[in-house]
XYZ file of C-alpha atoms in Angstrom:
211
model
C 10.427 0.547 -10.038
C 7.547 1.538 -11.823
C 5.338 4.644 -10.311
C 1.681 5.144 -10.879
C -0.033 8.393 -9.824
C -3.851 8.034 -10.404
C -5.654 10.703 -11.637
C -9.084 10.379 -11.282
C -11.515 13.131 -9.591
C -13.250 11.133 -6.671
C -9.684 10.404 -5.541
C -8.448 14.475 -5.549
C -11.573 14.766 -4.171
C -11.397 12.432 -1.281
C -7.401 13.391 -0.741
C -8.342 17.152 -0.135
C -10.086 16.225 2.568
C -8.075 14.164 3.820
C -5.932 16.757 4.215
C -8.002 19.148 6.086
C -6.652 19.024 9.690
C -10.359 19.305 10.794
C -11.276 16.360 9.617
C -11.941 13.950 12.355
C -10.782 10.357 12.949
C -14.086 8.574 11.793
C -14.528 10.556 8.990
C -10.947 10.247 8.556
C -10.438 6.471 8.479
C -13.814 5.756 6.506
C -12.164 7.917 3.762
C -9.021 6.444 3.569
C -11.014 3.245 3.688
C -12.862 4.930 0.470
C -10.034 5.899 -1.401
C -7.538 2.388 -1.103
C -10.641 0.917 -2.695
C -10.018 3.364 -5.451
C -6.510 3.116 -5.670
C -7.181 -1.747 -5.647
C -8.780 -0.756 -8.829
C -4.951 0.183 -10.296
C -3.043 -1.977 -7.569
C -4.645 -4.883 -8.887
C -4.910 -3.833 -12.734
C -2.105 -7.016 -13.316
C -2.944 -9.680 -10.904
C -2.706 -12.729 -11.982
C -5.754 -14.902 -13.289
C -6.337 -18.008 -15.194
C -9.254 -19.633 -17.213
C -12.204 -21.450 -15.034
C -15.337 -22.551 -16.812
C -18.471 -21.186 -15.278
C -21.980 -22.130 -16.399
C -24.305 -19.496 -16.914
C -28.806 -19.848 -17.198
C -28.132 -20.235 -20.840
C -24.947 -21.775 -21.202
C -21.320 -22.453 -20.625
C -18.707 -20.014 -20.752
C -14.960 -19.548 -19.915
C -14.284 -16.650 -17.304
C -11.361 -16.268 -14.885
C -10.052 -17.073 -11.283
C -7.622 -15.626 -9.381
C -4.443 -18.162 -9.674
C -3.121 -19.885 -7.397
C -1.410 -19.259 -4.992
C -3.306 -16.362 -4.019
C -2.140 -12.779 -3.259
C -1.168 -11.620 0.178
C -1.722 -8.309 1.668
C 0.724 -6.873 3.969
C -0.111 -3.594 5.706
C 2.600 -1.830 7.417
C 1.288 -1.437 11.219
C 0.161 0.322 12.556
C -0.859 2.765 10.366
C -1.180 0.173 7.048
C -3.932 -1.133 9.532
C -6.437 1.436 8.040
C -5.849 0.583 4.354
C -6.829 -3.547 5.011
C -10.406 -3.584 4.606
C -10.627 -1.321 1.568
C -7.905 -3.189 0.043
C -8.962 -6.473 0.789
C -12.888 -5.378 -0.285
C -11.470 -6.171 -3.978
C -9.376 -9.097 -3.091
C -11.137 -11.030 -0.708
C -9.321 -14.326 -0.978
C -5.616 -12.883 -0.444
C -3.785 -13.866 2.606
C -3.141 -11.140 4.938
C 0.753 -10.841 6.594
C 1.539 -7.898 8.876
C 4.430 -6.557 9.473
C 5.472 -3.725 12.150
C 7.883 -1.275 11.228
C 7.825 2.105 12.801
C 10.594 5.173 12.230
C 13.603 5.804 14.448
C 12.774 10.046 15.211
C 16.525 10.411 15.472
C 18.013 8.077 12.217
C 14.778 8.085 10.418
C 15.478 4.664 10.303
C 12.807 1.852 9.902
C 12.855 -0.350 12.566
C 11.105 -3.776 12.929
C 8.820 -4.509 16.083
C 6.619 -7.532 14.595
C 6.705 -10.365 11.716
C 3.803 -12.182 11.098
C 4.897 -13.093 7.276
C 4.722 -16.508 5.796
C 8.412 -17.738 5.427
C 7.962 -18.609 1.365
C 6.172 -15.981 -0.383
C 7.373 -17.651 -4.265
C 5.328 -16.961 -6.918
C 3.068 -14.820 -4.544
C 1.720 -11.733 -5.372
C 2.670 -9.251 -2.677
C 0.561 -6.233 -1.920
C 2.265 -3.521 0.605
C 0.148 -1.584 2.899
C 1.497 2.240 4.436
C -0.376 5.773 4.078
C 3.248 7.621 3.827
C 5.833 6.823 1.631
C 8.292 9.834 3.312
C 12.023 8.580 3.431
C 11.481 5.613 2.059
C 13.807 3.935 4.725
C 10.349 1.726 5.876
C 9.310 1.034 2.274
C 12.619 -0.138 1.503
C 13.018 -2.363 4.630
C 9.561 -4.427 3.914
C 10.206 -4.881 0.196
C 13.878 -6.149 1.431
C 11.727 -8.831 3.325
C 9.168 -10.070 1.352
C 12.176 -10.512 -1.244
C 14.171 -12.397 1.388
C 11.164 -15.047 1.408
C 10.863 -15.079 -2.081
C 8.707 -12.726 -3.591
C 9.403 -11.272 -7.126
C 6.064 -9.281 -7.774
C 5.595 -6.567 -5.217
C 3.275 -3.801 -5.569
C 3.022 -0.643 -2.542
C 0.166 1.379 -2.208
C -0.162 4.466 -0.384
C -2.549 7.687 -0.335
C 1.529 10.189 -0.556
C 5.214 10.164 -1.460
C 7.343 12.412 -1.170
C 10.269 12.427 -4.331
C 12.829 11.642 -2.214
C 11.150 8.610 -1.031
C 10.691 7.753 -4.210
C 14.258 8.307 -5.500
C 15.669 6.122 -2.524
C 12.893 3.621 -3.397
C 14.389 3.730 -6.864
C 17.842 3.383 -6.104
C 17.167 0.726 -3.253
C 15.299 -1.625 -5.851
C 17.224 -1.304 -8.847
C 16.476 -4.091 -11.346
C 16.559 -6.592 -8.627
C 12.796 -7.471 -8.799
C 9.609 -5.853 -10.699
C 8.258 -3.209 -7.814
C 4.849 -0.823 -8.341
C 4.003 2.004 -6.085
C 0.482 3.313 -6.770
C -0.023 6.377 -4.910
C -3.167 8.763 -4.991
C -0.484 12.222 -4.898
C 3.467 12.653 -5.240
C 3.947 15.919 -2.899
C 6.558 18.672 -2.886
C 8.812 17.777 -0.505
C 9.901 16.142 2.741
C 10.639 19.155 5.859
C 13.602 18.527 8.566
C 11.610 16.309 10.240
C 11.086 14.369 7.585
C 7.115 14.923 6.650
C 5.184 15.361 3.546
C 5.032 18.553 2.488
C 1.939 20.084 2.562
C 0.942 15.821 3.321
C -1.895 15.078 5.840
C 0.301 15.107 9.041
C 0.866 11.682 10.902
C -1.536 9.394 9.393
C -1.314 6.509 12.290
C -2.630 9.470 14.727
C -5.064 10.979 12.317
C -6.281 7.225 11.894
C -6.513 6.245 15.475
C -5.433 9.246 18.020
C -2.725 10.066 19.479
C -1.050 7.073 22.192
């Protein structure tokens, strides 16, 4: 697993406020929608292109193209739901797959409540969707099925992690496949409930209210 933290001031920036519990839900998801677009810009730093010709008023010249087949971004409902459009703002052709995982309060174990995946992801470039990487347990259990259909080249992006999401991450991955996790902080700690600590509290309610 390789981590990537980015530094870069208009992403502090728009975290801190993020984290403000005063900051309301419209302000709240348009900045989250702000800063995934900053984070793309790393997500995507190794996606996959090839040479296309383009003409230009003067004259031919080679560029690139996304290959084929295209990416597919997968946000982690519900809360993953709030990262789509900025993510999909820079790739605009990728598929989009959702999957619903949501944490067991008692386990803290992920558990599955909707699959909309394609059932062969091979040679597709999988993007991974969630605010909070906090266990781990739900991180873990979506790269576990995009591998299951085939996917080798998984990258997660999300605004937090906690180390010990990261370390079970880590040890849940292994060498089995080549896994990134761009995230825009790495926070202290997890508390006995199992949040990000000092984190932005529950990001699905914080994006949408509480149901």
């Amino acid at each position: 697993m390789r981590l990537h933290v980015t530094d870069h001031p208009l992403v502090a920036h728009k975290l801190s406020v993020l984290r403000d519990e005063s900051t309301p839900s419209p302000i709240f998801r348009l900045l989250v929608d702000e800063l995934v677009t900053l984070l793309a810009y790393e997500a995507t730093r190794h996606v996959r292109t090839e040479p296309r010709e383009v003409r230009t008023p003067v004259t031919t010249t080679t560029g690139v193209a996304l290959s084929d087949p295209s990416p597919i971004v997968i946000p982690i409902l519900r809360a993953g739901l709030g990262m789509l459009e900025g993510m999909t703002r820079l790739l605009p052709t990728a598929e989009v797959g959702f999957l619903g995982l949501q944490r067991d309060e008692e386990t803290f174990e992920a558990v599955t409540y909707a699959n909309r995946l394609p059932d062969d992801l091979t040679n597709r470039q999988v993007f991974l969707l969630d605010p909070m990487l906090a266990t781990g347990a739900t991180l873990v259990a979506a790269i576990d099925y995009v591998l299951e259909r085939g996917a080798h080249d998984v990258t997660a992006v999300c605004l937090l992690a906690a180390p010990e999401g990261l370390q079970v991450v880590q040890e849940a991955v292994g060498d089995r496949v080549d896994v990134q996790v761009v995230v825009a902080a790495v926070d202290e700690r997890l508390n006995e409930k199992k949040y990000i600590v000092p984190g932005l509290g529950d990001a699905g309610d914080r994006l949408y209210g509480i149901v």
